[in-house]
PDB file of C-alpha atoms and ligand atoms in Angstrom:
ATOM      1  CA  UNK A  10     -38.587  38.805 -50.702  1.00  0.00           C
ATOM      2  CA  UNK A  11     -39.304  36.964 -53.766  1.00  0.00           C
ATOM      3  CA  UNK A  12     -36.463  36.387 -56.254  1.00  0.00           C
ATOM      4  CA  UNK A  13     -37.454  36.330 -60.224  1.00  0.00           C
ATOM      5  CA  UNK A  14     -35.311  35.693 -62.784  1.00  0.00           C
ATOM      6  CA  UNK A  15     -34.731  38.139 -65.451  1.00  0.00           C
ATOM      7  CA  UNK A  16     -34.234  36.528 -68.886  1.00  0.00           C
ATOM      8  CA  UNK A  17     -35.706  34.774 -71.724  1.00  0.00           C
ATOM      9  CA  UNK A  18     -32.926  32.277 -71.933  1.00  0.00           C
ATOM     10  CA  UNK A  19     -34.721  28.656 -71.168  1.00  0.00           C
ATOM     11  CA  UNK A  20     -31.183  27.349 -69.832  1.00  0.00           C
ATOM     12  CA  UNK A  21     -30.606  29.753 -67.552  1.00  0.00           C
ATOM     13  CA  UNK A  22     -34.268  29.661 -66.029  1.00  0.00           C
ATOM     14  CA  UNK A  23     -34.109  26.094 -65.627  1.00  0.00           C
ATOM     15  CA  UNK A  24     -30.787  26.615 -63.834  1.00  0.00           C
ATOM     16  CA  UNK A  25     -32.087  29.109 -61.117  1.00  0.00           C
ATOM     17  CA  UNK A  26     -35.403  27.080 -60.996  1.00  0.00           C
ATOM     18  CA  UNK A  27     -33.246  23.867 -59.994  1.00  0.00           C
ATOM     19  CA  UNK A  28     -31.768  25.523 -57.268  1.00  0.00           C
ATOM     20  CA  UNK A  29     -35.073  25.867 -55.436  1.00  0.00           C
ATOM     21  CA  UNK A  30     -35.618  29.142 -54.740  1.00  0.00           C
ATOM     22  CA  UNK A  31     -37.241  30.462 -57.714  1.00  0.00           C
ATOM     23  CA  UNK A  32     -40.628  32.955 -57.921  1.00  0.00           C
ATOM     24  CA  UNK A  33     -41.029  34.051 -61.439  1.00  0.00           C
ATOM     25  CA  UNK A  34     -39.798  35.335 -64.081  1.00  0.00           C
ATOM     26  CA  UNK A  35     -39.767  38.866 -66.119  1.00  0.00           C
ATOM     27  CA  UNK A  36     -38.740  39.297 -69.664  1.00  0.00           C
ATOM     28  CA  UNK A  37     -38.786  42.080 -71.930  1.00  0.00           C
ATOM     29  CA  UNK A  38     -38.756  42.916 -75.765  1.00  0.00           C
ATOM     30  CA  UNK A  39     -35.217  43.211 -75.763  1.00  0.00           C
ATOM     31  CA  UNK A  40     -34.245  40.012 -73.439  1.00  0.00           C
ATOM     32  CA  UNK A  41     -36.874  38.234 -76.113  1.00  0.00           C
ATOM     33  CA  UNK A  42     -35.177  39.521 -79.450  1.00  0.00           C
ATOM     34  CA  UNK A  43     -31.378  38.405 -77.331  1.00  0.00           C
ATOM     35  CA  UNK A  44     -32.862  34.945 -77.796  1.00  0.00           C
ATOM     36  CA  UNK A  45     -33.412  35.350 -81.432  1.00  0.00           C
ATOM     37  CA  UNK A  46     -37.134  35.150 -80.907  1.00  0.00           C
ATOM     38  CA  UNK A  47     -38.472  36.099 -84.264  1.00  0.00           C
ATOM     39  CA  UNK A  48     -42.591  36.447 -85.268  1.00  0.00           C
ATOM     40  CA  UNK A  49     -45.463  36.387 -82.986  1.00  0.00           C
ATOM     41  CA  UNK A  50     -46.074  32.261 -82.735  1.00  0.00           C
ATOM     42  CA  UNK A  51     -42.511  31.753 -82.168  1.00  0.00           C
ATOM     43  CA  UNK A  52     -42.704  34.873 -79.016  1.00  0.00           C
ATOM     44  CA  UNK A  53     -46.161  33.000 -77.701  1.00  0.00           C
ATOM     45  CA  UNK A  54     -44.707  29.621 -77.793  1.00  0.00           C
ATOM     46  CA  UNK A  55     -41.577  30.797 -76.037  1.00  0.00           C
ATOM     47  CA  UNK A  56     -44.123  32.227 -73.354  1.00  0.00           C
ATOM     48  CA  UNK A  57     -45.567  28.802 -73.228  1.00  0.00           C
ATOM     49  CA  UNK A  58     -41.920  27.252 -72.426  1.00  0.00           C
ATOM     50  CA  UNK A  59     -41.224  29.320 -69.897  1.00  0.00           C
ATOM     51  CA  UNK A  60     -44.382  28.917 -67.825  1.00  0.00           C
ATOM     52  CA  UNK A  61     -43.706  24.940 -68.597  1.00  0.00           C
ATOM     53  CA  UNK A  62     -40.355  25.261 -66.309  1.00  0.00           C
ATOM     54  CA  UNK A  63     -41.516  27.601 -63.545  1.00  0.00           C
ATOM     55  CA  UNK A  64     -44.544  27.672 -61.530  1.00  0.00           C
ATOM     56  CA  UNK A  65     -44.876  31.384 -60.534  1.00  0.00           C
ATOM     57  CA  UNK A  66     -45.748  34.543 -62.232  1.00  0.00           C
ATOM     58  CA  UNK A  67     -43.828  34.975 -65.783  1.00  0.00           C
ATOM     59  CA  UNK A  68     -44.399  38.759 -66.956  1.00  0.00           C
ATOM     60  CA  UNK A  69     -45.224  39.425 -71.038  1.00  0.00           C
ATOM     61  CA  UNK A  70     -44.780  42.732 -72.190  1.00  0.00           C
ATOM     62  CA  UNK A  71     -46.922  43.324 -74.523  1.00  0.00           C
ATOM     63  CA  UNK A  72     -45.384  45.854 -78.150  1.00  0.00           C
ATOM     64  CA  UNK A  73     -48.125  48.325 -78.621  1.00  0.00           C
ATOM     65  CA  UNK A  74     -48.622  52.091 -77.064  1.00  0.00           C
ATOM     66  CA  UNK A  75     -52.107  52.756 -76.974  1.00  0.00           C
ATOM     67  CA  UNK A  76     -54.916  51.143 -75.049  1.00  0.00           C
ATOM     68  CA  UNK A  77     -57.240  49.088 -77.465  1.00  0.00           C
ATOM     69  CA  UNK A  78     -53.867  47.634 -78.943  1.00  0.00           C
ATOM     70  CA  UNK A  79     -52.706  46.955 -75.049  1.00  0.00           C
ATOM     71  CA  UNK A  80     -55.815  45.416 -73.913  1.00  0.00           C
ATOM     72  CA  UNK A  81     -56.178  43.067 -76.968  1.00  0.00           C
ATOM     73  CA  UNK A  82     -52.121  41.757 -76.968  1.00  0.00           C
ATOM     74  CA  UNK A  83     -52.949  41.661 -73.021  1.00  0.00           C
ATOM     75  CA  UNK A  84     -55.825  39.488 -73.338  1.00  0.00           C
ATOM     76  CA  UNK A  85     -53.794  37.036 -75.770  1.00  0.00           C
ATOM     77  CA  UNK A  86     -51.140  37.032 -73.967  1.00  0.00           C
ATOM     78  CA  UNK A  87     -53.202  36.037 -70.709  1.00  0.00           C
ATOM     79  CA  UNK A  88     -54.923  32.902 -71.805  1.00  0.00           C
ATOM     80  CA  UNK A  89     -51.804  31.662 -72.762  1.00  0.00           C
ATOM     81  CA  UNK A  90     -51.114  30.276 -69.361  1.00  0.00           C
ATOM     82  CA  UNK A  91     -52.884  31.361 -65.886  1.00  0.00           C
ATOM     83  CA  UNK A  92     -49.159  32.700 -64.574  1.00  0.00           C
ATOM     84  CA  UNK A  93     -48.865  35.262 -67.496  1.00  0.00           C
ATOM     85  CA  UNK A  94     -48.571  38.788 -66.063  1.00  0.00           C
ATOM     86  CA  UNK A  95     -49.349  41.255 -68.426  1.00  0.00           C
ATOM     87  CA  UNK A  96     -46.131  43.981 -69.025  1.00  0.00           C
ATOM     88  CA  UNK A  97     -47.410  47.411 -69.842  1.00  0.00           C
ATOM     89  CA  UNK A  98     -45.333  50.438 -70.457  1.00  0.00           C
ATOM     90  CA  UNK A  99     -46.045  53.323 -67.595  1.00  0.00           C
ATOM     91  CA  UNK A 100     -47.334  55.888 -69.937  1.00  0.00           C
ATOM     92  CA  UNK A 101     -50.730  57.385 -70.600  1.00  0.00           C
ATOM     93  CA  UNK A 102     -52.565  54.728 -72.333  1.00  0.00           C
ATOM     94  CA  UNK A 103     -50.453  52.105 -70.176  1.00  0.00           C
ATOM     95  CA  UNK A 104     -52.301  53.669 -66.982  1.00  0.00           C
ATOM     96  CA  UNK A 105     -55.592  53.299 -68.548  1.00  0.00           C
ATOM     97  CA  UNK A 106     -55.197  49.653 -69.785  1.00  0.00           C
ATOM     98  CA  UNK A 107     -53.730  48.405 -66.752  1.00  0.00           C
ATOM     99  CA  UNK A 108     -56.876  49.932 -64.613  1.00  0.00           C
ATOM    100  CA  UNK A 109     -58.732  47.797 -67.453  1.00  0.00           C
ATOM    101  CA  UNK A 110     -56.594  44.550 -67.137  1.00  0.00           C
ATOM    102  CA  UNK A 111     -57.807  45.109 -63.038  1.00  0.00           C
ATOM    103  CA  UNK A 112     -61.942  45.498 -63.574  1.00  0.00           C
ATOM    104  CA  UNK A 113     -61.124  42.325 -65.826  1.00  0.00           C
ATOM    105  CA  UNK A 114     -59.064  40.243 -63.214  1.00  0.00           C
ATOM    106  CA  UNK A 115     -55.465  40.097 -65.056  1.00  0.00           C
ATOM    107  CA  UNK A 116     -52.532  40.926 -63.245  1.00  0.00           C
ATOM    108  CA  UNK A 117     -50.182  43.769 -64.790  1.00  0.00           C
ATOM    109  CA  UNK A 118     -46.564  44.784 -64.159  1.00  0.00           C
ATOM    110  CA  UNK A 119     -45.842  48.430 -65.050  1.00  0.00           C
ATOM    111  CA  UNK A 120     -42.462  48.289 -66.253  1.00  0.00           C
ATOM    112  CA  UNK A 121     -40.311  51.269 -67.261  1.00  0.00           C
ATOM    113  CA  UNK A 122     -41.036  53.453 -63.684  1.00  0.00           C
ATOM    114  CA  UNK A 123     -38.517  55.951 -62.425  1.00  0.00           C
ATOM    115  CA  UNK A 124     -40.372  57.693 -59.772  1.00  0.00           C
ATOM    116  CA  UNK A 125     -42.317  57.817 -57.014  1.00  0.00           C
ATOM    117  CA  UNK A 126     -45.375  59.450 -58.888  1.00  0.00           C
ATOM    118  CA  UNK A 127     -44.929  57.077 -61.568  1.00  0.00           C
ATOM    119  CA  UNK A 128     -45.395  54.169 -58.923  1.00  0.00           C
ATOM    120  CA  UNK A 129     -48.195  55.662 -57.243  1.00  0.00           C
ATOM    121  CA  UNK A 130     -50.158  55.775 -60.931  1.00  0.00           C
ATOM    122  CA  UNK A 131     -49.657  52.286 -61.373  1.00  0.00           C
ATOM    123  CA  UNK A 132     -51.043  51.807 -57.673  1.00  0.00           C
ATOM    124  CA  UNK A 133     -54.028  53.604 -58.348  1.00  0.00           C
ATOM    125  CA  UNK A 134     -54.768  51.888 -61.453  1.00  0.00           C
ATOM    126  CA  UNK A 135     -54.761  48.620 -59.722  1.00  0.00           C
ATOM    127  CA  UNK A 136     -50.982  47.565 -60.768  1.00  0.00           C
ATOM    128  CA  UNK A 137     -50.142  43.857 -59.437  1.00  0.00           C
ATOM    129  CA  UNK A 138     -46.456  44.746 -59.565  1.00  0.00           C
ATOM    130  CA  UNK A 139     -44.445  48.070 -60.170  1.00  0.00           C
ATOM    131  CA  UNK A 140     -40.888  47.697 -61.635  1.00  0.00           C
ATOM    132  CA  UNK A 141     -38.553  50.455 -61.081  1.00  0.00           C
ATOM    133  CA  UNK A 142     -35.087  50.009 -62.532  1.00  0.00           C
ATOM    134  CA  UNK A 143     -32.414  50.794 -60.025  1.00  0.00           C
ATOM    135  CA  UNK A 144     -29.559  49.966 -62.335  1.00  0.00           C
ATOM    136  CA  UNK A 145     -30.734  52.200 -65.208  1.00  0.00           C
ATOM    137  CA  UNK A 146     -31.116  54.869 -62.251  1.00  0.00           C
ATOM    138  CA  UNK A 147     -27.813  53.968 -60.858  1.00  0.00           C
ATOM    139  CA  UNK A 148     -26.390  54.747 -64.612  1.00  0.00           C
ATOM    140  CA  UNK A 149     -26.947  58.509 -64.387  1.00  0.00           C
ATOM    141  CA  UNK A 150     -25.865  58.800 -60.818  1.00  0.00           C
ATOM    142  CA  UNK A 151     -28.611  58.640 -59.216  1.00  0.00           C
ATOM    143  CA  UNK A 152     -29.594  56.139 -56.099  1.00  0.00           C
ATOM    144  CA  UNK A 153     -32.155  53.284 -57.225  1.00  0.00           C
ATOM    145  CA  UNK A 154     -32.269  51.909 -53.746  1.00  0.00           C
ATOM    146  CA  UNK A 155     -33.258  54.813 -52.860  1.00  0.00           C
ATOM    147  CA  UNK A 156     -36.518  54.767 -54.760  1.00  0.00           C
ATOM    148  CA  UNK A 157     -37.448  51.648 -54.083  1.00  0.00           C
ATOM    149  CA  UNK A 158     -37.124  52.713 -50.190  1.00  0.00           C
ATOM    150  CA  UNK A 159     -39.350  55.439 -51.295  1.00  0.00           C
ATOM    151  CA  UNK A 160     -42.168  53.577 -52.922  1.00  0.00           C
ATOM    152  CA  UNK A 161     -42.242  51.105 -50.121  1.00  0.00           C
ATOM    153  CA  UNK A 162     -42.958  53.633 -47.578  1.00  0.00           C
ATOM    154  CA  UNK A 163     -45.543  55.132 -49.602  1.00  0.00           C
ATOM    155  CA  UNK A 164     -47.417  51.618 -50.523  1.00  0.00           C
ATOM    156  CA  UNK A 165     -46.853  51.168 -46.825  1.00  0.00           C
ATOM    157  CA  UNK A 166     -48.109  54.482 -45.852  1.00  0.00           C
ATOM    158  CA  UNK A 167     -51.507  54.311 -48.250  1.00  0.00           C
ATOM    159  CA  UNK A 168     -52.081  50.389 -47.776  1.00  0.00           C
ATOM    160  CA  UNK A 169     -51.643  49.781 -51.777  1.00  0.00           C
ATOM    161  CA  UNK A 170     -51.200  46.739 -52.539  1.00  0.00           C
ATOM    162  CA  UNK A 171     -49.133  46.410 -55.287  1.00  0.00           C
ATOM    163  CA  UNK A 172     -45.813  44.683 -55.350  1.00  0.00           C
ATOM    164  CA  UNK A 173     -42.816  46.596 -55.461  1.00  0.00           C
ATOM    165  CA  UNK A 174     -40.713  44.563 -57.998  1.00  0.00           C
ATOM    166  CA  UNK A 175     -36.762  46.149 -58.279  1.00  0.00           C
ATOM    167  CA  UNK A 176     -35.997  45.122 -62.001  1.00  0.00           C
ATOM    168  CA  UNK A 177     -32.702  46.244 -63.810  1.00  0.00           C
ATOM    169  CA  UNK A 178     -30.734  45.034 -61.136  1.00  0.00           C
ATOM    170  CA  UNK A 179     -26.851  45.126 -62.062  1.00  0.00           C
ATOM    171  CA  UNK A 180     -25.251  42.935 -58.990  1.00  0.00           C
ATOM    172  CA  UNK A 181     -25.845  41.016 -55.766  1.00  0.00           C
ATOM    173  CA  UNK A 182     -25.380  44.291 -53.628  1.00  0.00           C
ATOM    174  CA  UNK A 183     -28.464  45.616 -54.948  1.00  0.00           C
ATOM    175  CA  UNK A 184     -30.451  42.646 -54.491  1.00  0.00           C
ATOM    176  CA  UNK A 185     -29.081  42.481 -50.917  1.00  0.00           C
ATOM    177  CA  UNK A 186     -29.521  46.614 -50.598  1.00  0.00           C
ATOM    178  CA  UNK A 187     -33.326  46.024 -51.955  1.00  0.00           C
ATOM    179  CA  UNK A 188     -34.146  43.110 -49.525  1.00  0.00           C
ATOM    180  CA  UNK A 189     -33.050  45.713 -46.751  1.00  0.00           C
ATOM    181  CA  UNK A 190     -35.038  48.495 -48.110  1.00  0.00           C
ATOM    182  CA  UNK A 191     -38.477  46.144 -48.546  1.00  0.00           C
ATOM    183  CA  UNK A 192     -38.573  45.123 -52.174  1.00  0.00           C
ATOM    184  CA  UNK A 193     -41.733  42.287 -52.317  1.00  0.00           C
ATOM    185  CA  UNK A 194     -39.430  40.750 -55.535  1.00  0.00           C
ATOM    186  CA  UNK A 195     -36.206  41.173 -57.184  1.00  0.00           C
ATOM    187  CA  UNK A 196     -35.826  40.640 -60.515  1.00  0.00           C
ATOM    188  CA  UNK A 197     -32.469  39.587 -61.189  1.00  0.00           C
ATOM    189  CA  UNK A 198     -30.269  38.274 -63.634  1.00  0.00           C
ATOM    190  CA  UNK A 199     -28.619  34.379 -63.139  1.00  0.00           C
ATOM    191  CA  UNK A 200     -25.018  35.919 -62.443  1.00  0.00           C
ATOM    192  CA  UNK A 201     -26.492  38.173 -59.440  1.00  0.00           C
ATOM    193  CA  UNK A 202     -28.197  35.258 -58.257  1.00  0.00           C
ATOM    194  CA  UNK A 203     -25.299  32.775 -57.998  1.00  0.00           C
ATOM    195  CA  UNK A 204     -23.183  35.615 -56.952  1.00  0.00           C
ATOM    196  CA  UNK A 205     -24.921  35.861 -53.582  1.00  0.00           C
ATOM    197  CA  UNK A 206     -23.631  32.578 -52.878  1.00  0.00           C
ATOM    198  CA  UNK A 207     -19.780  34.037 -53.127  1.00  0.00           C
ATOM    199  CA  UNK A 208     -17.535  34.244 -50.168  1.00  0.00           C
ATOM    200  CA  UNK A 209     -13.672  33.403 -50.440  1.00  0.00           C
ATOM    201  CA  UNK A 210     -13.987  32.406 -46.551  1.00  0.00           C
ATOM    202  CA  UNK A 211     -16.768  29.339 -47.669  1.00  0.00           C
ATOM    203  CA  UNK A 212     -14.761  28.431 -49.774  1.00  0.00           C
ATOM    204  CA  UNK A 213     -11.245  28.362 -47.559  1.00  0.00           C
ATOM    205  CA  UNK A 214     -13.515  26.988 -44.822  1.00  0.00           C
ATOM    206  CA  UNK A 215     -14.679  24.227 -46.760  1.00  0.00           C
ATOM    207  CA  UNK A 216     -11.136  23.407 -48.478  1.00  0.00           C
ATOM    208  CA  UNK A 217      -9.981  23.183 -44.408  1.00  0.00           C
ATOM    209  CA  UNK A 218     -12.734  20.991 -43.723  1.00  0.00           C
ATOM    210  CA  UNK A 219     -12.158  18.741 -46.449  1.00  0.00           C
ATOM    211  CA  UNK A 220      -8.543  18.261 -45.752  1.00  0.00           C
ATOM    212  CA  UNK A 221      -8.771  17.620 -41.920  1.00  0.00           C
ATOM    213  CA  UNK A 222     -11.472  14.895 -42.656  1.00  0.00           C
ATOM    214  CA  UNK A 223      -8.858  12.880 -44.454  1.00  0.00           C
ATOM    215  CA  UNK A 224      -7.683  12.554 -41.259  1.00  0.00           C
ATOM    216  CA  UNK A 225     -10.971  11.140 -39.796  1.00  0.00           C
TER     217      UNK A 225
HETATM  218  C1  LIG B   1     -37.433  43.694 -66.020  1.00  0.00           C
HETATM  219  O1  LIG B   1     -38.615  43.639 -65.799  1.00  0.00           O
HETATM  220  C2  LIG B   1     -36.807  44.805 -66.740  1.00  0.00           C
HETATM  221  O2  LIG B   1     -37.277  44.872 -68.054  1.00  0.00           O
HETATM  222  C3  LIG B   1     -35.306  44.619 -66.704  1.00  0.00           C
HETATM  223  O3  LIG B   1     -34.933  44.360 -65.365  1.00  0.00           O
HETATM  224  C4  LIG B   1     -34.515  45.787 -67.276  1.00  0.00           C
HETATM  225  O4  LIG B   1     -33.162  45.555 -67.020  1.00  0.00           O
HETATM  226  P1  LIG B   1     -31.968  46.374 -67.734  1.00  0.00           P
HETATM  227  O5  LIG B   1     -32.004  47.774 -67.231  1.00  0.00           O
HETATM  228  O6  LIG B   1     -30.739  45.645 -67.306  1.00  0.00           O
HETATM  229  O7  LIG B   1     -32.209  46.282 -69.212  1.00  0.00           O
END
């Protein structure tokens, strides 16, 4: 499974990049405007930084709804750097401009998917990644794990081959609970990253090993 990072903070991609075992990254409108990312030079520049620190596949959502507006913001947002992945909303016009984006060799990430229908849309059309959002579905009570169990086997099933991306993850159980269930990439945020490193018993271990080596 891949691991992206999900922010638009430069400090904290550097910090998961440094570790090593960083794919990509995903941002959104909101994660940009959380920077204070104001104005569209100052949102394609911060693009630009990004790609600067990580080699992999950064996804740019792009702010319009309907196709001509997609596919233009799309196309900008693609020669900005060869690892841009173009964002697009699944609705209607997002269907249609992502089959477009495919016929014109860009990869896409629907964002914003729910269901199981929804991700087999964005196969059709050609998606490079689909991003359901298990914690927004964990929210209302629902099981997000569960869909992304469900899209797998379906991809599987058909032979798509678009990447099942689990985005709004909330903790390090659900990236561990979406590596079980097949996820190609987690998106995650820098806390659920570095909490996968957690257990008290490394770090009583290591205290133990430290003390007896005085001894050495
Ligand atoms: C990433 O692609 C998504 O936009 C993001 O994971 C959504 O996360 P949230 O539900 O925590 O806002």
């Amino acid at each position: 499974m891949k691991f992206f990072i999900d922010t638009a903070n430069l400090d904290q991609i550097k910090e998961a990049n440094d570790l090593g075992i960083l794919d990509g990254v995903t941002t959104n409108p909101s994660l940009m405007a959380k920077e204070g990312i104001k104005g569209q030079e100052a949102i394609l520049q911060h693009y630009r930084d990004i790609c600067a620190i990580v080699d992999g596949p950064v996804s740019a959502e792009v702010l319009s709804t309907d196709f001509e507006g997609m596919v233009e913001e799309g196309k900008k947002l693609a020669a900005l750097h060869e690892n841009i992945v173009v964002k697009i909303p699944m609705i209607k016009d997002g269907i249609k401009a992502i089959k477009w984006f495919t016929d014109n060799g860009i990869r896409t990430n629907c964002t914003l998917v729910f269901s199981a229908g929804q991700a087999i849309l964005a196969a059709k059309a050609g998606a490079t990644m689909v991003s359901p959002f298990i914690g927004r579905i964990d929210d209302g009570s629902w099981d997000g794990v569960q869909l992304i169990e469900q899209i797998v086997n379906i991809y599987n099933a058909q032979g798509f081959m678009t990447e099942v991306l689990a985005a709004s993850i909330r903790s390090p159980l659900h990236i561990v609970r979406c590596a079980e269930a097949g996820a190609d990439i987690c998106t995650c945020p820098l806390t659920s990253i570095t909490g996968l490193l957690k257990h008290p018993l490394t770090d009583i271990g290591l205290a133990q090993f430290l003390a007896d080596a005085k001894n050495l």
